[in-house]
PDB file of C-alpha atoms in Angstrom:
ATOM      1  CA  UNK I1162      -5.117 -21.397  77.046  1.00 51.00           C
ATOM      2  CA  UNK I1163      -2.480 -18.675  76.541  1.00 54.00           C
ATOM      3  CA  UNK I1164      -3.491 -14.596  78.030  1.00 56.00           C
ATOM      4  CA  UNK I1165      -5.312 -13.212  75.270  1.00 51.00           C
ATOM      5  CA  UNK I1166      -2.468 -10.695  73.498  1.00 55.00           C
ATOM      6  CA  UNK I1167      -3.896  -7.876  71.605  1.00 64.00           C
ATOM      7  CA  UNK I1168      -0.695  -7.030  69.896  1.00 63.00           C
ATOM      8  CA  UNK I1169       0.294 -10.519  69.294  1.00 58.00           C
ATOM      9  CA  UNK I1170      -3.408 -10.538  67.526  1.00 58.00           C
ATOM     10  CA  UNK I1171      -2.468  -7.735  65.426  1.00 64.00           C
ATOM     11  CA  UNK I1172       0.346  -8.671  64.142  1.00 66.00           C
ATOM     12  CA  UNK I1173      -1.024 -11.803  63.345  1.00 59.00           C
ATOM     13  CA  UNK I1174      -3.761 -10.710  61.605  1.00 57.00           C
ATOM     14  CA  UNK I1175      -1.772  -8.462  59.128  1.00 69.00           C
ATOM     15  CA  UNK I1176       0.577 -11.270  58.580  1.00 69.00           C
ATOM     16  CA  UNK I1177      -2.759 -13.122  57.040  1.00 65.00           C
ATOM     17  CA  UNK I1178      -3.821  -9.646  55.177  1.00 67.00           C
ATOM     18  CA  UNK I1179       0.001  -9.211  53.533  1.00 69.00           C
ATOM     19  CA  UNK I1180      -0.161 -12.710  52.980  1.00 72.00           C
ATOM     20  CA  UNK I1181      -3.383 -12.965  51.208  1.00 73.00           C
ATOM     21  CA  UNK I1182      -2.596 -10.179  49.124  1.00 73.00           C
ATOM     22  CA  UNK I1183       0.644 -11.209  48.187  1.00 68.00           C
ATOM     23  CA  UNK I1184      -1.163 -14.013  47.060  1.00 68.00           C
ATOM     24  CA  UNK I1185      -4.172 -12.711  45.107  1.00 63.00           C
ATOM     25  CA  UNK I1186      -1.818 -10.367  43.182  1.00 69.00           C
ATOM     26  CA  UNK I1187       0.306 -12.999  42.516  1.00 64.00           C
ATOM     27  CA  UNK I1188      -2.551 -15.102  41.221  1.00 58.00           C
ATOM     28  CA  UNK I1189      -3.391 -11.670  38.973  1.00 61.00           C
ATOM     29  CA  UNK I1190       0.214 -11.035  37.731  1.00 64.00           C
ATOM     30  CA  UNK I1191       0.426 -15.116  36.580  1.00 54.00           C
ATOM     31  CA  UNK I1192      -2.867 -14.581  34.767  1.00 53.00           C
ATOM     32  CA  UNK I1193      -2.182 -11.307  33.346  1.00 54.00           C
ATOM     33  CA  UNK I1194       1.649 -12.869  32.105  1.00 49.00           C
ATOM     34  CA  UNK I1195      -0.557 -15.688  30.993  1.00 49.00           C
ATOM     35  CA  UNK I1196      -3.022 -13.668  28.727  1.00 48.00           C
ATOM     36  CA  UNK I1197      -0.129 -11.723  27.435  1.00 50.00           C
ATOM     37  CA  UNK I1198       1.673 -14.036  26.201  1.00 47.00           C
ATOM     38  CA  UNK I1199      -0.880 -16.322  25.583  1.00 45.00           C
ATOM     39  CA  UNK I1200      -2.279 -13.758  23.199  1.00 43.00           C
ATOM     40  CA  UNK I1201       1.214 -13.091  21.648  1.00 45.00           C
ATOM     41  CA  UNK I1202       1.498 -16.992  21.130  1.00 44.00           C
ATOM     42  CA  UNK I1203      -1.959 -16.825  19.474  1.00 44.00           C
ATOM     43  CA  UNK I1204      -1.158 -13.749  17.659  1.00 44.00           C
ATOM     44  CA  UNK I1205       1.877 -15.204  15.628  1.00 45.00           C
ATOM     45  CA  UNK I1206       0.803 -18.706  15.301  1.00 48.00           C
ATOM     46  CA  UNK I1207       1.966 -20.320  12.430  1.00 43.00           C
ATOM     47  CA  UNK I1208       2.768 -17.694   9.539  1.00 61.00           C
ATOM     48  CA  UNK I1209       0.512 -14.944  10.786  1.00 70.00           C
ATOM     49  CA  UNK I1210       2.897 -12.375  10.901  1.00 79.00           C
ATOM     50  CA  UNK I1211       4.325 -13.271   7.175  1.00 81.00           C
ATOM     51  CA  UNK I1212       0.833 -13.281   6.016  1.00 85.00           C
ATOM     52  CA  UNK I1213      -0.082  -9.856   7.343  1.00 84.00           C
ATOM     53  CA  UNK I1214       2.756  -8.292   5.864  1.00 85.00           C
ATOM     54  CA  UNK I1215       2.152 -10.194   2.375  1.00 87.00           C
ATOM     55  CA  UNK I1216      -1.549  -9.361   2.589  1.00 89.00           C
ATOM     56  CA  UNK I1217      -2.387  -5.763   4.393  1.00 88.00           C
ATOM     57  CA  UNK I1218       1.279  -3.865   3.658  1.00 87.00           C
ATOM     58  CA  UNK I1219       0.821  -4.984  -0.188  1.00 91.00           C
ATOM     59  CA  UNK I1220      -2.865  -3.847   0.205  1.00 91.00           C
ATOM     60  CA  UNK I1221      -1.604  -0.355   1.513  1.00 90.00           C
ATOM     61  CA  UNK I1222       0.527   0.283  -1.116  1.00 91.00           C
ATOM     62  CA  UNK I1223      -2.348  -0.401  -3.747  1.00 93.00           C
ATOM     63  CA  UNK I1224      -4.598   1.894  -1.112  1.00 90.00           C
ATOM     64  CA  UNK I1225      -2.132   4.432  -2.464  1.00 91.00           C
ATOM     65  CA  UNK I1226      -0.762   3.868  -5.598  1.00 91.00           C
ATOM     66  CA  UNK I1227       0.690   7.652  -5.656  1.00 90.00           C
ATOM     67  CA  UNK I1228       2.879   6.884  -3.258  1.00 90.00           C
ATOM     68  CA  UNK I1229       6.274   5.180  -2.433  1.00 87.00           C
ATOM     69  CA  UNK I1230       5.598   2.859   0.278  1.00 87.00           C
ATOM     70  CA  UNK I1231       7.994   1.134   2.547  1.00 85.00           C
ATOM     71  CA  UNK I1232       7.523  -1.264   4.926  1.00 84.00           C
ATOM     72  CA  UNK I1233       8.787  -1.778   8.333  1.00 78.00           C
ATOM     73  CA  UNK I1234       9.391  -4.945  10.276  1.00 76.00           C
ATOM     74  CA  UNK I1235       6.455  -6.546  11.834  1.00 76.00           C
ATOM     75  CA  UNK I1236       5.447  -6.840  14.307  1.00 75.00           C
ATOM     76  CA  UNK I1237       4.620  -5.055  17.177  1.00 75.00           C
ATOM     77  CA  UNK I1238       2.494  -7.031  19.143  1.00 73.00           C
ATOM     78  CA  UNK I1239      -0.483  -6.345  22.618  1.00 72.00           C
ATOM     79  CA  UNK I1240      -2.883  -8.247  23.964  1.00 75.00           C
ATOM     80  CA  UNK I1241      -5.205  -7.146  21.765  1.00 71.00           C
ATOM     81  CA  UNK I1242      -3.714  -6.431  18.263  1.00 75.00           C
ATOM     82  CA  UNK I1243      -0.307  -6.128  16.208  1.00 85.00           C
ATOM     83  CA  UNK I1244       0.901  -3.409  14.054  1.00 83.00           C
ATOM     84  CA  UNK I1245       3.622  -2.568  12.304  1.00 83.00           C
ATOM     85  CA  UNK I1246       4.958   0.276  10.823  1.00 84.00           C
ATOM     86  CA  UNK I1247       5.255   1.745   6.862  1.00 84.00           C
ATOM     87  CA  UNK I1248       6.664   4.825   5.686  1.00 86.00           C
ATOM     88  CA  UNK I1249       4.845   6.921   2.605  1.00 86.00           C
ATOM     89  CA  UNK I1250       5.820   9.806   0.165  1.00 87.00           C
ATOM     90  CA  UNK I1251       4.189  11.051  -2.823  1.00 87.00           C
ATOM     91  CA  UNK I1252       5.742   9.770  -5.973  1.00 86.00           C
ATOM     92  CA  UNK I1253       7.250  12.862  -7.819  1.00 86.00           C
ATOM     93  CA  UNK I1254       9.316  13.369 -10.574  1.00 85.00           C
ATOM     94  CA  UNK I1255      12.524  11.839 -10.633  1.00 77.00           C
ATOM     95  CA  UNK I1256      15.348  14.839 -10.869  1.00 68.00           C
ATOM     96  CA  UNK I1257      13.463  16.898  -8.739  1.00 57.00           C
ATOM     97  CA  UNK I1258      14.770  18.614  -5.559  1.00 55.00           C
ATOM     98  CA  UNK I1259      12.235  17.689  -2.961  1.00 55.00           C
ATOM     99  CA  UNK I1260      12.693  16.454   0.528  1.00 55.00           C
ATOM    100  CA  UNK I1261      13.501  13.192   1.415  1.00 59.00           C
ATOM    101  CA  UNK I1262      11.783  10.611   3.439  1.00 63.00           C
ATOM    102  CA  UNK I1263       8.195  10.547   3.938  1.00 74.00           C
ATOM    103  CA  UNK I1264       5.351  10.499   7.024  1.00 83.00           C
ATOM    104  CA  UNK I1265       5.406   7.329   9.187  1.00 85.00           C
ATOM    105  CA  UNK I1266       1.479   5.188   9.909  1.00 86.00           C
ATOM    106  CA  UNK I1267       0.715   2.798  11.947  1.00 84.00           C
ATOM    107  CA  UNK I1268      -0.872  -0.298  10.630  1.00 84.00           C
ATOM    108  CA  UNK I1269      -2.947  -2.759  13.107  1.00 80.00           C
ATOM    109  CA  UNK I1270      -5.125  -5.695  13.015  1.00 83.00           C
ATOM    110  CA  UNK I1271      -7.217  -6.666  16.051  1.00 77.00           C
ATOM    111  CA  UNK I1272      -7.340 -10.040  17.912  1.00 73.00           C
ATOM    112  CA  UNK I1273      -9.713 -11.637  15.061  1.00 71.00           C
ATOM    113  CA  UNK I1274      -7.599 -10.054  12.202  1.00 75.00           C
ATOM    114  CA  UNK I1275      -9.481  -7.141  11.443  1.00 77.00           C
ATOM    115  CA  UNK I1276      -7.434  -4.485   9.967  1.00 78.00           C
ATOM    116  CA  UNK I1277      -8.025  -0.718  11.563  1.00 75.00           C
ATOM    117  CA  UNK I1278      -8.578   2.522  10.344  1.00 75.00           C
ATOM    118  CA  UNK I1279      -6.452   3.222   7.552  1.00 76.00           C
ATOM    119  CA  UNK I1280      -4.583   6.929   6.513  1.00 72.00           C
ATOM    120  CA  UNK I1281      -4.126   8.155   3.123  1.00 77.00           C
ATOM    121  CA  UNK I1282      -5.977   6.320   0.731  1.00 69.00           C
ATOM    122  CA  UNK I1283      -9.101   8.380  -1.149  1.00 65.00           C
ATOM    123  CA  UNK I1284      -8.416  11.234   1.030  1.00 62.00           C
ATOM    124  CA  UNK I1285      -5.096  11.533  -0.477  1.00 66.00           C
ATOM    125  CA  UNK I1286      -5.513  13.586  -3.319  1.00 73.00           C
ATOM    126  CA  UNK I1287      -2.121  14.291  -5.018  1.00 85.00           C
ATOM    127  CA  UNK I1288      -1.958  15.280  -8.661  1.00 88.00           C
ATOM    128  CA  UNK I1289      -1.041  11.972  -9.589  1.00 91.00           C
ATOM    129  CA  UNK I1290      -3.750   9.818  -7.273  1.00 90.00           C
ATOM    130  CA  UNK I1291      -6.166  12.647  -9.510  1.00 90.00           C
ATOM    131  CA  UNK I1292      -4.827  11.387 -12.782  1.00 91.00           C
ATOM    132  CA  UNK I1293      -4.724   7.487 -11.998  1.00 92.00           C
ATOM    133  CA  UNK I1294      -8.404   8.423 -10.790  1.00 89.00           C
ATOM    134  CA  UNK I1295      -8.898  10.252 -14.431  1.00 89.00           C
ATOM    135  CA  UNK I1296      -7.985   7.379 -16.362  1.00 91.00           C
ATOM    136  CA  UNK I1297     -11.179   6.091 -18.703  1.00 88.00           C
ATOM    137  CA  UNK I1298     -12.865   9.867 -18.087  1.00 86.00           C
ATOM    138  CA  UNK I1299     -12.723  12.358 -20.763  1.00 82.00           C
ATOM    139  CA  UNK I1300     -10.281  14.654 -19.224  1.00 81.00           C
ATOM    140  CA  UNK I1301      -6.754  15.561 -21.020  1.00 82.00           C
ATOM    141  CA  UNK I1302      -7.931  15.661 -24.949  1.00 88.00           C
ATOM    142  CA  UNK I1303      -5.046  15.025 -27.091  1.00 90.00           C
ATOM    143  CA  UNK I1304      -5.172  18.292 -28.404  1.00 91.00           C
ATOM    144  CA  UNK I1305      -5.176  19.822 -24.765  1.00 92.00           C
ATOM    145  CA  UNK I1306      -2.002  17.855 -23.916  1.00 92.00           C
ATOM    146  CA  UNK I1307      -0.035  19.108 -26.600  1.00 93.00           C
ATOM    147  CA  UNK I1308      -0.391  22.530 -25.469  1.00 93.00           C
ATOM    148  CA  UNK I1309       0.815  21.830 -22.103  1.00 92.00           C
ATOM    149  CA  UNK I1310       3.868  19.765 -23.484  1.00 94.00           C
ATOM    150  CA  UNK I1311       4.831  22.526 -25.989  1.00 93.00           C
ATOM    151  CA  UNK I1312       4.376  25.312 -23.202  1.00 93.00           C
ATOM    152  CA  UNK I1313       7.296  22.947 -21.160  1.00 91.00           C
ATOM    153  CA  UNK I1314      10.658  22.567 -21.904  1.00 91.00           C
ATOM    154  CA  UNK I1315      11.519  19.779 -24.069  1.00 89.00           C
ATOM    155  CA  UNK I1316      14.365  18.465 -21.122  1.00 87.00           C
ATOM    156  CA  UNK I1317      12.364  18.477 -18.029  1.00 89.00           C
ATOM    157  CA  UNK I1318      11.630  15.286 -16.458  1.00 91.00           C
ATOM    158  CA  UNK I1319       7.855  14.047 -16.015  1.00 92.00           C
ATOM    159  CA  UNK I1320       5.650  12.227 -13.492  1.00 93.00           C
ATOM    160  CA  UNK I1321       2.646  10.870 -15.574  1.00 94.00           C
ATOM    161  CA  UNK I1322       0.144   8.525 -16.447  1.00 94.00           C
ATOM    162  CA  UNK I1323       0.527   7.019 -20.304  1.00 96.00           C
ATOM    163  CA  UNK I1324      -3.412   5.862 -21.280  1.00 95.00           C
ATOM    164  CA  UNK I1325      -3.726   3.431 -24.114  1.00 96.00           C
ATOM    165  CA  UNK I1326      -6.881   3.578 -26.465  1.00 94.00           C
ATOM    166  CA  UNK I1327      -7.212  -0.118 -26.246  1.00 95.00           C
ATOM    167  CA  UNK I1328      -5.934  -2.143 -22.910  1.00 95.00           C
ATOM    168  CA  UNK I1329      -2.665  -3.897 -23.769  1.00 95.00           C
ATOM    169  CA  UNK I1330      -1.724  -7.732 -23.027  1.00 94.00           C
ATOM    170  CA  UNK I1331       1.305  -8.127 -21.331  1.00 92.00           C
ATOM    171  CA  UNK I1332       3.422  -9.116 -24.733  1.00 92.00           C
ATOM    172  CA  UNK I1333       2.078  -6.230 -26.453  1.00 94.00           C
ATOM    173  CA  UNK I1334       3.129  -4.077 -23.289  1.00 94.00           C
ATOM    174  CA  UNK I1335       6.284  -4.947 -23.463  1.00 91.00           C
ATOM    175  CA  UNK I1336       6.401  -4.446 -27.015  1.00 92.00           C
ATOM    176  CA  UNK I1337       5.508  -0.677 -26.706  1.00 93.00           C
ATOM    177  CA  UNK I1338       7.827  -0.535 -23.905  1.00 92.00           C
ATOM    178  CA  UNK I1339      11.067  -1.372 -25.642  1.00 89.00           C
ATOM    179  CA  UNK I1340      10.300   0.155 -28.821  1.00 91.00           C
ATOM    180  CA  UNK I1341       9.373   3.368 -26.948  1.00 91.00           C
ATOM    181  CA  UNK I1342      12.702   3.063 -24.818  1.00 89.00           C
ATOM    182  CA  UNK I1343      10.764   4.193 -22.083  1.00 89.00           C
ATOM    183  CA  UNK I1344       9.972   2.422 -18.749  1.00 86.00           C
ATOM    184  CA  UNK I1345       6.180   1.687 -16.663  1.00 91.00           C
ATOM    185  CA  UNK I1346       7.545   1.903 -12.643  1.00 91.00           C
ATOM    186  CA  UNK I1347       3.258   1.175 -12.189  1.00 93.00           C
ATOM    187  CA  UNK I1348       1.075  -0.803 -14.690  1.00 95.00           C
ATOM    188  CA  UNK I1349      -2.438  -0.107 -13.581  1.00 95.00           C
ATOM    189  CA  UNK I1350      -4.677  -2.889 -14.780  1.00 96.00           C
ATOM    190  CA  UNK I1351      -8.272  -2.150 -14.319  1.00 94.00           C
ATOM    191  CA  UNK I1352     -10.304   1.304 -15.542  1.00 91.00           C
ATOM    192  CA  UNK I1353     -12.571   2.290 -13.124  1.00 88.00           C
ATOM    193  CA  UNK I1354     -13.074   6.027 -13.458  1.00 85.00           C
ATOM    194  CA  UNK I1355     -13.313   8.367 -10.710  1.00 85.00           C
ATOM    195  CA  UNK I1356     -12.194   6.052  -8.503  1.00 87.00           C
ATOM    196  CA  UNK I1357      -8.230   4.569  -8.002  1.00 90.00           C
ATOM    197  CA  UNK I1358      -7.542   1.330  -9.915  1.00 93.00           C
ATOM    198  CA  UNK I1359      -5.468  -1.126  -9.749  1.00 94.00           C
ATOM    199  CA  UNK I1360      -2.430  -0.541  -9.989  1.00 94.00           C
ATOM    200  CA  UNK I1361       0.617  -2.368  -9.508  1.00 94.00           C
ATOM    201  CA  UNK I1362       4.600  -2.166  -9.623  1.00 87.00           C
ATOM    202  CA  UNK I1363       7.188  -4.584  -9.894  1.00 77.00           C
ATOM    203  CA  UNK I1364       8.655  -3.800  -6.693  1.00 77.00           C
ATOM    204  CA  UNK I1365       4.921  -3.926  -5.022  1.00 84.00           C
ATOM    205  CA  UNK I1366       5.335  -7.083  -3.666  1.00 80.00           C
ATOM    206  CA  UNK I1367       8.874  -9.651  -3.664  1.00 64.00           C
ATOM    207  CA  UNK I1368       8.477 -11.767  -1.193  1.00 64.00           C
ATOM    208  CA  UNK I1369      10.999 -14.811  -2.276  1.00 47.00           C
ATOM    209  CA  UNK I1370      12.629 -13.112  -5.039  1.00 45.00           C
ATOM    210  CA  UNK I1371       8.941 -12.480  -6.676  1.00 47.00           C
ATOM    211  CA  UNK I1372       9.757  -9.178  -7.905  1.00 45.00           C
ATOM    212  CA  UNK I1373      10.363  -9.389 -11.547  1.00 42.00           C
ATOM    213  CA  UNK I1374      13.337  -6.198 -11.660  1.00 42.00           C
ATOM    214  CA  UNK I1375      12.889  -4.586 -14.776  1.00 43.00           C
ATOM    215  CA  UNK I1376      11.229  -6.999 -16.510  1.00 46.00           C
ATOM    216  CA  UNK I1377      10.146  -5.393 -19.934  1.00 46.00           C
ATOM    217  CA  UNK I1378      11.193  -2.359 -17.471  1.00 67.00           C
ATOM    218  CA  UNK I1379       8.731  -2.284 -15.142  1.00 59.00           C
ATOM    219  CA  UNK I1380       5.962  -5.334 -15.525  1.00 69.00           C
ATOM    220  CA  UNK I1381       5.389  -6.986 -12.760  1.00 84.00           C
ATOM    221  CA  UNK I1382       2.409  -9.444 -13.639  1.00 90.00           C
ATOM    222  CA  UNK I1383       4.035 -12.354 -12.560  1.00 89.00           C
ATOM    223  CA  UNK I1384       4.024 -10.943  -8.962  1.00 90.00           C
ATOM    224  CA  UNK I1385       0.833  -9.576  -8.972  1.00 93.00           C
ATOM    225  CA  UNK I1386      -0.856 -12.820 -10.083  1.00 93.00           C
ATOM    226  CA  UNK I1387       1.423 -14.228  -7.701  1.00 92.00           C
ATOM    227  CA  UNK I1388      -0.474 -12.054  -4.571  1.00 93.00           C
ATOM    228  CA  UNK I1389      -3.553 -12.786  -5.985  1.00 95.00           C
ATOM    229  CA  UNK I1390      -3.364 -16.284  -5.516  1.00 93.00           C
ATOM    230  CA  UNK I1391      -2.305 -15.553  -1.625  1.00 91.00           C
ATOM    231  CA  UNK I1392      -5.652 -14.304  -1.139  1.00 93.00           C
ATOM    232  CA  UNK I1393      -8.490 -16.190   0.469  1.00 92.00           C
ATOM    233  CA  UNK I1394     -12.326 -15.516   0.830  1.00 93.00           C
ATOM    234  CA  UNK I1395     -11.777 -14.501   5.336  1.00 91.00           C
ATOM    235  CA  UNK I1396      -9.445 -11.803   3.542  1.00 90.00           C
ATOM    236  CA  UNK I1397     -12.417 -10.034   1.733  1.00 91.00           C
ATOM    237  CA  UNK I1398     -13.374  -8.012   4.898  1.00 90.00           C
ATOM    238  CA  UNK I1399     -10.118  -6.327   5.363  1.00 89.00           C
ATOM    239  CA  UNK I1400      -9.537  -5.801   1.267  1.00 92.00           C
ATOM    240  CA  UNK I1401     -13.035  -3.945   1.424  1.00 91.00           C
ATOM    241  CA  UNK I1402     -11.187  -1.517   4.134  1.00 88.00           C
ATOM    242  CA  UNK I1403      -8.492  -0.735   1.424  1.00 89.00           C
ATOM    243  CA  UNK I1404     -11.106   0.048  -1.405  1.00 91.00           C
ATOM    244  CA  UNK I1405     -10.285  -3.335  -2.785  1.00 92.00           C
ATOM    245  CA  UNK I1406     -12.307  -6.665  -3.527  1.00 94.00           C
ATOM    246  CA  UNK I1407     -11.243 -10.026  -4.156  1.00 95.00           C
ATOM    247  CA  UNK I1408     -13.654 -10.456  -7.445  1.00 95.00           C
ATOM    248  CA  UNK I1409     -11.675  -7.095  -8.577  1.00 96.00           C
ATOM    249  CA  UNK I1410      -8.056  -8.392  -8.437  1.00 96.00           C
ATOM    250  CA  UNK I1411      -8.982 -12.002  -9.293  1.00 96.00           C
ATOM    251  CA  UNK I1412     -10.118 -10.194 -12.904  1.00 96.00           C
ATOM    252  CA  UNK I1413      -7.369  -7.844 -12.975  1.00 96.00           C
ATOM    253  CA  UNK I1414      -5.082 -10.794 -12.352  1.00 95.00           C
ATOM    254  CA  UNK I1415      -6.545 -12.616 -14.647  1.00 95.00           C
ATOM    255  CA  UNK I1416      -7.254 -10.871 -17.748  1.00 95.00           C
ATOM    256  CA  UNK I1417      -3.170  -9.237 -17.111  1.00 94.00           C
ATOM    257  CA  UNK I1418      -4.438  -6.298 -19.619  1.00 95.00           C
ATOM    258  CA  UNK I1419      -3.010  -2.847 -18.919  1.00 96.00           C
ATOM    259  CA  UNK I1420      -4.962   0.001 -19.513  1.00 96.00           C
ATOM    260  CA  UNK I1421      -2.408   2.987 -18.650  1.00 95.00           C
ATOM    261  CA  UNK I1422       0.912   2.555 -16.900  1.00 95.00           C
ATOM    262  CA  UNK I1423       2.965   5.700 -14.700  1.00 94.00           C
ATOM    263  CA  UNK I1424       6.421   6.568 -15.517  1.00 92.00           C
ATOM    264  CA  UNK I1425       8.552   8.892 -13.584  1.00 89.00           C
ATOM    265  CA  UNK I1426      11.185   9.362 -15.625  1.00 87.00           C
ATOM    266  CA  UNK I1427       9.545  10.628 -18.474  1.00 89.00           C
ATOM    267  CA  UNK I1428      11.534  13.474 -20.425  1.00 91.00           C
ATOM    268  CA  UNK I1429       9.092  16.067 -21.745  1.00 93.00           C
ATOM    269  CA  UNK I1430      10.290  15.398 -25.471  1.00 94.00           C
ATOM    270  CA  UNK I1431       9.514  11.329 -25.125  1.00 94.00           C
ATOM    271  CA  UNK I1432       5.836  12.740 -23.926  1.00 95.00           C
ATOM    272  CA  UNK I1433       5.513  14.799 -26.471  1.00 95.00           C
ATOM    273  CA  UNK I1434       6.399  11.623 -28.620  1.00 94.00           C
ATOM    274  CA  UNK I1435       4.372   9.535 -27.181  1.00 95.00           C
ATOM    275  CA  UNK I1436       0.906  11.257 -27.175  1.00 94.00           C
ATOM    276  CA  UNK I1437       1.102  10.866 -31.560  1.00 94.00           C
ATOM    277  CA  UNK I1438       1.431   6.953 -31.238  1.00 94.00           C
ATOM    278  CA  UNK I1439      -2.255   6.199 -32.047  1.00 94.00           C
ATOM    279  CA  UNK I1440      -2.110   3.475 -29.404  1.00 95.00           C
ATOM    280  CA  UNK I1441      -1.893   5.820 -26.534  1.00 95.00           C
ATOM    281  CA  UNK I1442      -5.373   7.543 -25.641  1.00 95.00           C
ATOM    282  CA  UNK I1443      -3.696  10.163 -23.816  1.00 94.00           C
ATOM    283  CA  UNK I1444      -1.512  11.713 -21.318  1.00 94.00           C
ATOM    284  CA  UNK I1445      -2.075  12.635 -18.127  1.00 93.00           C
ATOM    285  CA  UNK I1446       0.603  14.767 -16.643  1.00 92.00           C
ATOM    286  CA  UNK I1447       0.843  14.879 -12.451  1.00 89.00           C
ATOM    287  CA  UNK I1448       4.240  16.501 -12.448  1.00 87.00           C
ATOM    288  CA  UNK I1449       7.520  17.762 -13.452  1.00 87.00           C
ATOM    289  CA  UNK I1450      11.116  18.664 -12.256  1.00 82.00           C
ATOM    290  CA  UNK I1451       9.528  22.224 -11.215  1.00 69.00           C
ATOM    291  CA  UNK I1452       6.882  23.121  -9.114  1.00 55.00           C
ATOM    292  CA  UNK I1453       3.615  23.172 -10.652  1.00 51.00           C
ATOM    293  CA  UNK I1454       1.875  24.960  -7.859  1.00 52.00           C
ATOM    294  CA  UNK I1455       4.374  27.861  -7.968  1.00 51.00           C
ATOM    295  CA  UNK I1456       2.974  30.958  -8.989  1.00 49.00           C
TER     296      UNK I1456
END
């Protein structure tokens, strides 16, 4: 038997150390490469990334039907969740001179598909999320409106919210439409006062070539009813997280009657038109090519 060494010993025994924790953190890096993209791989399976663009960025934009939604690519994806990105500006009157773009969110699901905590929405209380939330209430008599109208010039452009007395069916929509030469950019299809309805564009959702144009300028129903039938009963939870239900937009879809509609490009003079036709309850103006809030 060899002299005992005590250097030789030494090294030898951090040899074994660097060599057992090379291996144990190569062990950990291999399992933590492994639940990465094991979760990424679980994360997009099959057409989950489609579907949460079809189903939560369409939800956002009826979270905020006041706004002008756009949504990014998807998806950027963790261990834990994927999120993408969608931009957001108030809806304003077309003609106006107010900045462009719009604030940037973030929105996530978790690992079991539950969408996170969402901006905007109720909180976002613009003058035309108040009117949409208006519509059925007794706010903005007739009489009341015509004031405002003849106080504005007849040539100024309009944001606003056209209420009928009695909901319209899609053919009769279109009807008023063209014989009004005027255009609905929103339909909203449900009256629940104090509260946002339903309310949808025909830009609001297009996935393959869905999105109706300017069909009878601006009615999407088609698409809508097309979304609707996306939907399925594990989507309820996150739909509740956008003030939404499936019972709610299965009617909506449904029944296809419109019970006000939002133009932007409403001149001043067509409003002032438009509040005599005996089919329109009223209208609710949210704003106009000036600055309402300027003293």
């Amino acid at each position: 038997m060899p002299d005992f060494d005590p250097k030789l010993t030494r090294k030898a025994v951090r040899r074994g150390l660097l060599r057992t924790t090379a291996n144990v953190l190569a062990v950990l890096l291999a399992l933590a490469l492994v639940a990465t993209i094991g979760s990424s791989l679980v994360q997009q399976r099959g057409d989950r990334e489609q579907r949460m663009m079809d189903v939560l960025g369409t939800a956002f934009k009826l979270y905020n039907p006041a706004y002008n939604v756009s949504v990014g690519d998807c998806c950027e994806t963790t261990p834990l969740s994927m999120s993408f990105q969608v931009t957001a500006s108030p809806l304003r009157a077309v003609g106006g001179f107010w900045p462009d773009g719009g604030d940037t969110y973030t929105i996530s699901q978790d690992f079991f598909g539950r969408v996170g905590r969402l901006p905007l929405g109720s909180t976002a209380a613009t003058r035309l999320s108040i009117s949409l939330f208006d519509v059925g209430g007794t706010q903005a008599p007739k009489d009341q409106v015509r004031k405002v109208l003849a106080r504005l010039p007849a040539g100024l452009n309009a944001l606003a919210v056209v209420e009928f007395a009695t909901p319209l069916k899609e053919a009769e929509l279109k009807e008023f439409l063209s014989r009004n030469k005027t255009c609905a950019d929103k339909v909203v299809y449900e009256r629940r006062t104090s509260s946002l309805p339903i309310t949808w564009g025909d830009i609001t959702w297009n996935r393959g070539g869905l999105a109706e144009g300017k069909q009878g300028c601006g009615v999407g129903l088609d698409s809508f009813r097309a979304w609707v039938r996306l939907l399925r009963e594990h989507d309820g939870a996150n739909l509740r997280s956008f003030d939404l239900s499936l019972a709610r937009l299965r009617k909506a879809a449904a029944e296809g009657l419109a019970y006000a509609y939002v133009d932007q490009l409403a001149s001043v003079e067509k409003l002032r038109e438009l509040i005599e036709d005996p089919r329109v309850r009223t209208v609710r103006l949210a704003d106009v090519t000036f600055d309402l809030d300027r003293p």
